[in-house]
Short mmCIF file of C-alpha atoms and ligand atoms in Angstrom, two decimals:
data_model
loop_
_atom_site.label_atom_id
_atom_site.label_comp_id
_atom_site.label_asym_id
_atom_site.label_seq_id
_atom_site.Cartn_x
_atom_site.Cartn_y
_atom_site.Cartn_z
CA MET V 26 3.26 -15.75 24.14
CA ARG V 27 6.85 -16.52 23.02
CA GLN V 28 7.06 -17.72 26.68
CA GLU V 29 3.94 -19.96 26.48
CA VAL V 30 4.89 -21.52 23.23
CA LEU V 31 8.39 -22.35 24.39
CA ALA V 32 7.13 -23.75 27.89
CA LYS V 33 4.78 -25.87 25.85
CA PHE V 34 7.43 -26.99 23.51
CA GLN V 35 9.68 -27.87 26.48
CA GLU V 36 6.75 -29.81 28.08
CA MET V 37 5.78 -31.82 25.19
CA PHE V 38 9.19 -32.47 23.36
CA GLY V 39 11.87 -31.76 26.06
CA SER V 40 14.17 -28.69 26.97
CA GLU V 41 17.46 -29.86 25.67
CA GLY V 42 19.31 -28.41 22.35
CA ASN V 43 18.60 -25.42 20.60
CA ILE V 44 14.98 -24.46 20.71
CA CYS V 45 14.47 -21.04 18.84
CA THR V 46 11.19 -19.22 18.71
CA TYR V 47 9.46 -17.13 15.66
CA PHE V 48 6.17 -15.03 14.84
CA ALA V 49 4.19 -14.49 11.66
CA PRO V 50 1.59 -12.18 11.45
CA GLY V 51 -2.14 -12.25 10.08
CA ARG V 52 -3.12 -9.59 7.68
CA VAL V 53 -5.98 -7.44 6.71
CA ASN V 54 -6.16 -5.78 3.36
CA LEU V 55 -7.44 -2.05 3.34
CA ILE V 56 -8.11 -2.32 -0.65
CA GLY V 57 -7.44 -4.38 -3.75
CA GLU V 58 -9.48 -7.35 -3.05
CA HIS V 59 -9.34 -10.43 -5.92
CA THR V 60 -6.75 -8.42 -7.79
CA ASP V 61 -3.60 -10.62 -6.60
CA TYR V 62 -4.53 -13.27 -9.36
CA ASN V 63 -5.44 -10.86 -11.77
CA GLY V 64 -2.07 -9.11 -11.97
CA GLY V 65 -3.13 -5.94 -10.05
CA HIS V 66 -2.25 -4.19 -7.05
CA VAL V 67 -3.10 -5.03 -3.24
CA PHE V 68 -2.76 -2.98 -0.14
CA PRO V 69 -2.62 -5.27 2.53
CA CYS V 70 -0.72 -4.80 6.17
CA ALA V 71 0.35 -7.38 8.63
CA LEU V 72 -1.35 -7.47 12.35
CA THR V 73 0.26 -7.72 15.63
CA ILE V 74 -1.78 -10.84 15.89
CA GLY V 75 -0.46 -14.01 14.30
CA THR V 76 1.11 -17.54 14.70
CA TYR V 77 3.93 -18.12 17.35
CA GLY V 78 5.93 -21.09 16.78
CA ALA V 79 9.17 -22.83 18.43
CA ALA V 80 11.14 -25.27 16.98
CA ARG V 81 14.19 -27.72 17.00
CA ARG V 82 15.95 -29.57 14.61
CA ARG V 83 16.32 -33.59 14.82
CA GLU V 84 18.81 -35.87 13.84
CA ASP V 85 16.35 -38.15 11.94
CA ARG V 86 13.56 -37.81 9.35
CA LYS V 87 10.83 -37.54 12.08
CA LEU V 88 8.42 -34.60 12.23
CA ARG V 89 6.45 -33.84 14.98
CA PHE V 90 3.88 -31.09 15.41
CA TYR V 91 1.78 -29.61 18.09
CA SER V 92 -0.84 -26.96 17.95
CA MET V 93 -1.80 -25.22 21.35
CA ASN V 94 -5.05 -24.25 19.51
CA PHE V 95 -6.15 -27.98 18.67
CA GLU V 96 -5.10 -29.81 21.97
CA LYS V 97 -7.50 -32.57 21.47
CA ILE V 98 -5.27 -33.65 18.09
CA GLY V 99 -2.21 -33.77 20.42
CA VAL V 100 1.06 -34.24 18.93
CA VAL V 101 0.80 -35.09 15.31
CA GLU V 102 3.83 -37.43 14.05
CA SER V 103 5.02 -37.81 10.59
CA SER V 104 8.04 -37.99 8.41
CA LEU V 105 9.83 -36.60 5.60
CA ASP V 106 8.72 -39.53 3.47
CA ASP V 107 5.31 -38.97 4.19
CA LEU V 108 4.11 -35.70 2.57
CA ASN V 109 1.13 -36.20 0.12
CA PRO V 110 -0.63 -33.36 -1.49
CA CYS V 111 -4.07 -32.95 -0.49
CA GLY V 112 -3.20 -36.13 1.95
CA ASP V 113 -3.69 -34.58 5.14
CA LYS V 114 -6.60 -33.84 7.01
CA ASN V 115 -5.66 -31.65 9.71
CA TRP V 116 -3.79 -28.40 10.37
CA THR V 117 -0.46 -30.14 9.82
CA ALA V 118 -1.55 -29.95 5.91
CA TYR V 119 -0.28 -26.26 6.18
CA PRO V 120 3.39 -26.95 7.67
CA LYS V 121 3.99 -29.94 5.89
CA GLY V 122 2.91 -28.47 2.37
CA VAL V 123 5.44 -25.96 2.86
CA ILE V 124 8.45 -28.41 3.62
CA TRP V 125 7.24 -30.19 0.53
CA ALA V 126 7.28 -26.64 -1.68
CA PHE V 127 10.72 -26.07 -0.22
CA GLY V 128 11.79 -29.52 -1.69
CA GLU V 129 9.53 -29.09 -5.22
CA LYS V 130 11.36 -25.51 -5.16
CA GLY V 131 15.12 -26.97 -5.00
CA HIS V 132 15.82 -26.73 -1.10
CA PRO V 133 15.11 -30.33 0.16
CA ILE V 134 14.52 -30.63 3.79
CA ASP V 135 17.04 -33.67 4.78
CA CYS V 136 16.54 -33.57 8.48
CA GLY V 137 13.14 -33.86 10.55
CA PHE V 138 12.15 -31.31 13.73
CA ASP V 139 9.74 -30.77 16.40
CA MET V 140 7.46 -27.78 16.04
CA VAL V 141 4.99 -26.21 18.68
CA ILE V 142 2.69 -23.23 17.41
CA TYR V 143 0.11 -21.08 18.92
CA GLY V 144 -2.13 -18.58 16.79
CA ASN V 145 -4.27 -15.61 18.59
CA ILE V 146 -5.84 -14.78 15.11
CA PRO V 147 -9.59 -16.11 15.05
CA ASN V 148 -10.14 -19.18 13.36
CA GLY V 149 -11.92 -18.91 9.88
CA SER V 150 -12.08 -15.13 9.99
CA GLY V 151 -10.50 -14.23 6.87
CA LEU V 152 -7.14 -12.67 8.70
CA SER V 153 -5.02 -15.22 7.18
CA SER V 154 -4.54 -17.74 9.99
CA SER V 155 -3.34 -20.19 7.54
CA ALA V 156 -0.82 -18.26 5.59
CA SER V 157 0.84 -17.49 9.08
CA VAL V 158 1.44 -20.91 9.55
CA GLU V 159 2.83 -21.28 6.11
CA VAL V 160 5.24 -18.22 6.67
CA LEU V 161 6.10 -19.16 9.94
CA THR V 162 6.95 -22.45 8.47
CA GLY V 163 9.08 -21.18 5.68
CA VAL V 164 10.73 -18.83 7.93
CA ILE V 165 11.67 -21.60 10.61
CA LEU V 166 12.86 -24.17 7.60
CA LYS V 167 15.14 -21.23 6.42
CA ASP V 168 16.30 -20.68 9.89
CA LEU V 169 16.68 -24.04 11.24
CA PHE V 170 18.53 -25.53 7.80
CA GLU V 171 20.64 -22.01 7.29
CA ILE V 172 19.09 -21.83 3.71
CA SER V 173 20.38 -18.34 3.21
CA GLU V 174 19.67 -17.75 -0.09
CA ILE V 175 15.97 -17.78 0.10
CA SER V 176 14.60 -14.41 0.61
CA LEU V 177 11.09 -13.32 2.54
CA PRO V 178 9.58 -12.87 -0.79
CA ASP V 179 10.57 -16.30 -1.73
CA ILE V 180 9.28 -17.82 1.46
CA ALA V 181 5.55 -16.19 0.59
CA LEU V 182 6.13 -17.57 -2.75
CA TYR V 183 6.88 -21.17 -1.17
CA GLY V 184 3.60 -20.67 0.98
CA GLN V 185 1.53 -19.89 -1.96
CA TYR V 186 2.66 -22.64 -4.08
CA SER V 187 1.66 -25.08 -0.84
CA GLU V 188 -1.39 -23.57 -0.70
CA ASN V 189 -2.50 -24.13 -4.41
CA ASN V 190 -0.61 -27.41 -4.86
CA TYR V 191 -0.44 -29.10 -1.15
CA ASN V 192 -3.78 -27.85 0.05
CA GLY V 193 -5.77 -27.49 -3.34
CA MET V 194 -6.75 -23.73 -2.72
CA ASN V 195 -5.78 -21.71 -5.65
CA CYS V 196 -5.04 -18.26 -3.89
CA GLY V 197 -3.09 -15.50 -5.07
CA ILE V 198 0.17 -14.02 -3.06
CA MET V 199 -1.33 -11.14 -1.08
CA ASP V 200 -1.78 -13.01 2.16
CA GLN V 201 1.86 -14.91 2.37
CA PHE V 202 3.39 -11.50 0.95
CA ALA V 203 1.76 -9.50 3.74
CA SER V 204 2.71 -12.10 6.35
CA ALA V 205 6.15 -12.07 5.18
CA MET V 206 7.17 -8.60 4.53
CA GLY V 207 4.79 -6.33 6.71
CA LYS V 208 6.29 -3.44 8.41
CA LYS V 209 5.04 -1.50 11.52
CA ASP V 210 2.84 1.30 10.77
CA HIS V 211 2.81 0.56 7.07
CA ALA V 212 0.85 -0.90 4.27
CA ILE V 213 2.17 -2.63 1.36
CA PHE V 214 1.41 -1.69 -2.06
CA LEU V 215 2.11 -4.40 -4.01
CA ASP V 216 1.87 -4.87 -7.57
CA THR V 217 1.33 -8.54 -8.25
CA SER V 218 1.88 -8.63 -11.80
CA ASP V 219 5.89 -8.52 -11.04
CA LEU V 220 5.95 -8.17 -7.20
CA SER V 221 7.42 -4.92 -6.67
CA TYR V 222 6.04 -2.79 -3.70
CA GLU V 223 6.20 0.09 -2.02
CA TYR V 224 5.58 0.75 1.72
CA ALA V 225 3.19 3.44 2.34
CA ARG V 226 2.68 4.81 5.78
CA VAL V 227 -1.02 4.58 7.48
CA ALA V 228 -0.44 7.28 9.56
CA LEU V 229 -4.17 7.81 10.83
CA SER V 230 -3.23 10.32 14.03
CA ASP V 231 -7.29 10.79 14.49
CA ALA V 232 -8.71 7.57 13.34
CA LYS V 233 -8.65 3.81 13.95
CA ILE V 234 -8.79 0.98 11.61
CA VAL V 235 -11.44 -1.65 12.90
CA ILE V 236 -12.06 -4.87 12.03
CA THR V 237 -15.46 -6.46 12.72
CA ASN V 238 -15.80 -10.16 12.54
CA SER V 239 -19.14 -11.33 11.53
CA LYS V 240 -18.64 -15.06 12.99
CA VAL V 241 -19.84 -16.67 9.67
CA LYS V 242 -18.06 -18.48 7.29
CA HIS V 243 -19.77 -19.65 4.33
CA ALA V 244 -19.42 -23.39 2.77
CA LEU V 245 -17.71 -23.88 -0.27
CA VAL V 246 -15.81 -20.92 0.25
CA ASP V 247 -12.60 -22.32 -1.43
CA SER V 248 -14.65 -23.55 -4.31
CA ALA V 249 -16.31 -20.47 -4.71
CA TYR V 250 -13.19 -18.66 -4.72
CA ASN V 251 -11.47 -21.30 -7.05
CA ASP V 252 -14.60 -20.55 -9.45
CA ARG V 253 -13.98 -16.84 -9.36
CA ARG V 254 -10.76 -16.94 -10.36
CA GLN V 255 -11.43 -19.40 -13.11
CA GLU V 256 -14.11 -16.71 -14.33
CA SER V 257 -11.59 -14.18 -14.07
CA GLU V 258 -8.90 -16.29 -16.32
CA THR V 259 -11.44 -17.10 -18.67
CA ALA V 260 -12.72 -13.34 -19.17
CA LEU V 261 -8.62 -12.49 -19.47
CA SER V 262 -8.22 -14.98 -22.60
CA GLU V 263 -11.25 -13.69 -24.40
CA LEU V 264 -10.01 -10.25 -23.98
CA GLN V 265 -6.52 -11.19 -24.92
CA GLN V 266 -8.18 -12.12 -28.47
CA VAL V 267 -8.56 -8.27 -29.09
CA VAL V 268 -5.99 -6.35 -26.77
CA GLY V 269 -2.38 -7.63 -26.03
CA ILE V 270 -2.37 -7.73 -22.12
CA LYS V 271 -1.03 -9.99 -19.67
CA GLY V 272 -3.66 -9.62 -16.92
CA LEU V 273 -6.51 -7.65 -16.17
CA GLY V 274 -4.68 -5.34 -14.08
CA ASP V 275 -2.95 -4.15 -17.45
CA LEU V 276 -6.54 -2.35 -18.31
CA THR V 277 -7.62 1.35 -17.47
CA GLU V 278 -11.35 1.39 -16.94
CA GLU V 279 -12.01 3.28 -20.47
CA GLN V 280 -9.96 0.51 -21.93
CA PHE V 281 -12.20 -2.22 -20.58
CA GLU V 282 -15.24 -0.07 -21.70
CA THR V 283 -13.82 -0.26 -25.21
CA TYR V 284 -13.05 -4.02 -25.14
CA LYS V 285 -15.46 -5.52 -22.69
CA SER V 286 -17.59 -6.93 -25.53
CA ALA V 287 -14.89 -9.64 -26.16
CA VAL V 288 -16.29 -11.17 -23.12
CA LYS V 289 -19.04 -13.03 -24.28
CA ASP V 290 -20.75 -14.14 -20.95
CA GLU V 291 -22.69 -11.23 -18.70
CA VAL V 292 -21.44 -12.75 -15.56
CA ARG V 293 -17.64 -12.95 -16.35
CA GLN V 294 -17.88 -9.60 -17.62
CA LYS V 295 -18.98 -8.40 -14.42
CA ARG V 296 -16.02 -10.41 -12.66
CA ALA V 297 -13.50 -8.70 -15.32
CA LYS V 298 -15.25 -5.17 -14.49
CA HIS V 299 -14.41 -5.73 -10.67
CA ALA V 300 -10.65 -7.02 -11.30
CA VAL V 301 -9.93 -3.94 -13.71
CA TYR V 302 -12.02 -1.11 -11.50
CA GLU V 303 -10.75 -2.21 -8.12
CA ASN V 304 -6.99 -2.59 -9.25
CA ARG V 305 -7.63 1.35 -10.56
CA ARG V 306 -9.27 2.08 -7.16
CA THR V 307 -6.34 0.52 -5.35
CA ILE V 308 -3.66 2.87 -6.95
CA ARG V 309 -5.93 5.77 -6.66
CA ALA V 310 -6.39 4.99 -2.79
CA VAL V 311 -3.02 4.79 -2.09
CA GLU V 312 -2.34 8.36 -4.08
CA ALA V 313 -4.95 9.63 -1.57
CA LEU V 314 -3.50 8.17 1.37
CA LYS V 315 -0.23 9.79 0.22
CA ARG V 316 -1.77 13.18 0.21
CA ASP V 317 -3.20 12.39 3.63
CA ASP V 318 -6.91 12.60 2.06
CA VAL V 319 -8.12 9.53 4.04
CA GLU V 320 -11.67 10.69 3.34
CA GLU V 321 -11.39 9.78 -0.43
CA PHE V 322 -9.41 6.67 0.69
CA GLY V 323 -12.77 5.63 2.72
CA ARG V 324 -15.05 6.65 -0.34
CA LEU V 325 -12.75 4.07 -2.46
CA MET V 326 -13.15 1.52 0.40
CA ASN V 327 -17.04 1.78 0.15
CA ALA V 328 -17.00 1.51 -3.63
CA SER V 329 -14.60 -1.55 -3.49
CA HIS V 330 -17.48 -2.96 -1.29
CA VAL V 331 -20.34 -2.12 -3.62
CA SER V 332 -18.33 -3.63 -6.60
CA LEU V 333 -17.18 -6.86 -4.43
CA ARG V 334 -20.95 -7.40 -3.50
CA ASP V 335 -22.70 -6.58 -6.80
CA ASP V 336 -20.34 -7.36 -9.64
CA TYR V 337 -17.27 -9.95 -7.94
CA GLU V 338 -20.70 -11.26 -5.87
CA VAL V 339 -18.15 -12.51 -3.06
CA SER V 340 -20.12 -10.68 -0.18
CA CYS V 341 -23.26 -12.10 1.76
CA GLU V 342 -25.85 -10.78 4.07
CA GLU V 343 -24.19 -10.83 7.13
CA ILE V 344 -21.19 -8.69 5.91
CA ASP V 345 -23.42 -6.85 3.91
CA ILE V 346 -25.53 -5.68 7.00
CA LEU V 347 -22.35 -4.73 9.05
CA VAL V 348 -21.02 -2.66 6.02
CA GLU V 349 -24.15 -0.90 5.37
CA ALA V 350 -24.73 0.08 9.01
CA ALA V 351 -21.27 1.30 9.45
CA TRP V 352 -21.72 3.78 6.49
CA LYS V 353 -24.38 5.32 8.01
CA ILE V 354 -22.42 6.11 11.28
CA PRO V 355 -20.99 9.86 11.63
CA GLY V 356 -17.11 9.53 12.04
CA VAL V 357 -16.82 5.90 9.72
CA LEU V 358 -14.74 6.87 6.76
CA GLY V 359 -15.03 3.62 4.82
CA SER V 360 -15.96 0.19 5.62
CA ARG V 361 -15.74 -2.80 3.46
CA ILE V 362 -15.33 -6.73 3.19
CA THR V 363 -11.91 -7.73 3.58
CA GLY V 364 -10.19 -10.66 2.27
CA GLY V 365 -11.57 -13.80 0.34
CA GLY V 366 -15.22 -13.25 1.02
CA PHE V 367 -18.44 -15.32 1.68
CA GLY V 368 -18.33 -14.28 5.42
CA GLY V 369 -15.05 -13.05 7.64
CA CYS V 370 -14.76 -9.68 8.48
CA THR V 371 -15.04 -6.24 7.39
CA VAL V 372 -12.59 -3.57 7.71
CA SER V 373 -13.46 0.10 8.68
CA ILE V 374 -11.73 3.02 9.07
CA VAL V 375 -13.21 4.86 12.00
CA LYS V 376 -12.55 8.45 13.52
CA ASN V 377 -11.29 7.66 17.27
CA GLU V 378 -14.32 9.57 18.97
CA ALA V 379 -16.64 7.36 16.94
CA VAL V 380 -15.15 3.95 17.63
CA GLU V 381 -17.44 3.39 20.80
CA ALA V 382 -20.79 4.42 18.86
CA PHE V 383 -19.65 2.06 15.91
CA GLN V 384 -19.13 -0.86 17.94
CA GLU V 385 -22.17 -0.55 20.10
CA GLN V 386 -24.45 0.25 16.69
CA LEU V 387 -23.09 -2.51 14.88
CA LEU V 388 -23.45 -5.19 17.74
CA ALA V 389 -27.23 -4.15 18.27
CA VAL V 390 -28.00 -3.81 14.39
CA TYR V 391 -25.94 -7.12 13.99
CA LYS V 392 -27.71 -8.79 16.85
CA GLU V 393 -31.03 -7.89 15.84
CA LYS V 394 -31.10 -8.58 11.86
CA THR V 395 -28.89 -11.99 12.33
CA GLY V 396 -29.42 -13.03 15.74
CA LYS V 397 -25.30 -13.43 15.94
CA GLN V 398 -22.86 -11.47 18.05
CA CYS V 399 -20.10 -9.65 15.91
CA GLU V 400 -16.55 -9.32 17.42
CA PHE V 401 -14.38 -6.14 17.16
CA TYR V 402 -10.35 -5.85 16.99
CA VAL V 403 -9.04 -2.08 16.99
CA VAL V 404 -5.83 -3.40 15.33
CA ASP V 405 -2.29 -2.21 15.09
CA ILE V 406 -0.05 -2.61 12.02
CA GLY V 407 2.63 -4.81 12.64
CA ASP V 408 6.07 -6.20 11.51
CA GLY V 409 6.31 -9.13 9.18
CA ALA V 410 7.92 -12.74 10.18
CA SER V 411 10.72 -13.42 11.92
CA ARG V 412 12.70 -15.24 14.56
CA ILE V 413 11.94 -13.67 18.01
C1 GLA J 747 -8.10 -14.60 -0.17
C2 GLA J 747 -6.64 -15.13 -0.79
C3 GLA J 747 -5.84 -14.05 -1.57
C4 GLA J 747 -6.77 -13.07 -2.06
C5 GLA J 747 -7.86 -12.69 -1.30
C6 GLA J 747 -9.20 -11.90 -1.95
O1 GLA J 747 -7.20 -14.15 1.25
O2 GLA J 747 -5.71 -16.22 -0.12
O3 GLA J 747 -4.81 -14.48 -2.30
O4 GLA J 747 -7.25 -13.33 -3.51
O5 GLA J 747 -8.50 -13.77 -0.77
O6 GLA J 747 -8.31 -10.50 -2.42
#
């Protein structure tokens, strides 16, 4: 893909000067969902699919963007003097937001640049295509403008900052962190309370990670997500009246059961319960993986789904059909919704010999019950963003 993006850049913007190429991956989260804005743990990994980019510095303050995924939109021209939070209606809101965030964080960009991108993450699938564009832009800015003092975790944080404040989506740090910091064949055990992390090898010799795309994305995803975040924050402040914690991730299950009556609303109590239990499940899942107990890892994935479905209420009918069908197939060690929810994808750990049956059966059940066609990706875990 690098060659194609470079060729497109030369076609659109000319071949003179120093054109560099970059890649930032999408991610799949194995366990630890809706914990990243609650001071809990997550366990995502970078994929080998993502967003490719070619870029070249300019001498003036112009910005020119072109996406091979949105050819009809064509070249979008803008300028460093035209960065308006929540003002942009097309994909360029993501790179522009990151340029803006660099300025807000004390690294103003003084020269414009031209940029062509191509992403091979299915759009709207919940595999973090937008985070990959943000991280890609961060890596491009760091490289083109030689901003040596910022690190990859900084780039992840600026990406999140731009998504929160430029694009109005109150996401946590997981997606950008995974895209920036991914490591081949490893998942990232990230403690979002202080951004400390550890790589854990995901060496599944006799099983595969299979992502199933439901191809549905329900409306109001962003607003429902922001609502969940709000509910969690309110529950936290209620709990802080009775126990000294900084985030829901500070509580054990036992402590939560002791203090939960401080959360005055039943729905909010369920949200907080999910955040607390999911965080503990994530810690246990990583311990299980370290002792090669993939079966226990799978059971914890299943429990994660139940909690996301019943307590956090971010699943939907289509996703439940896929997950419940997967649970019935021999050789499926675990299956759950992954990402923000309300559609998107499931992630499953499937024994090598069951991968074919898994795909056949899910296709059939999904078609029968929803009339829709799901799609599968048997994925490899890749490295984080870089110049390529
Ligand atoms: C989205 C957000 C992440 C995270 C997940 C849920 O992907 O961007 O920050 O909150 O949802 O785990």
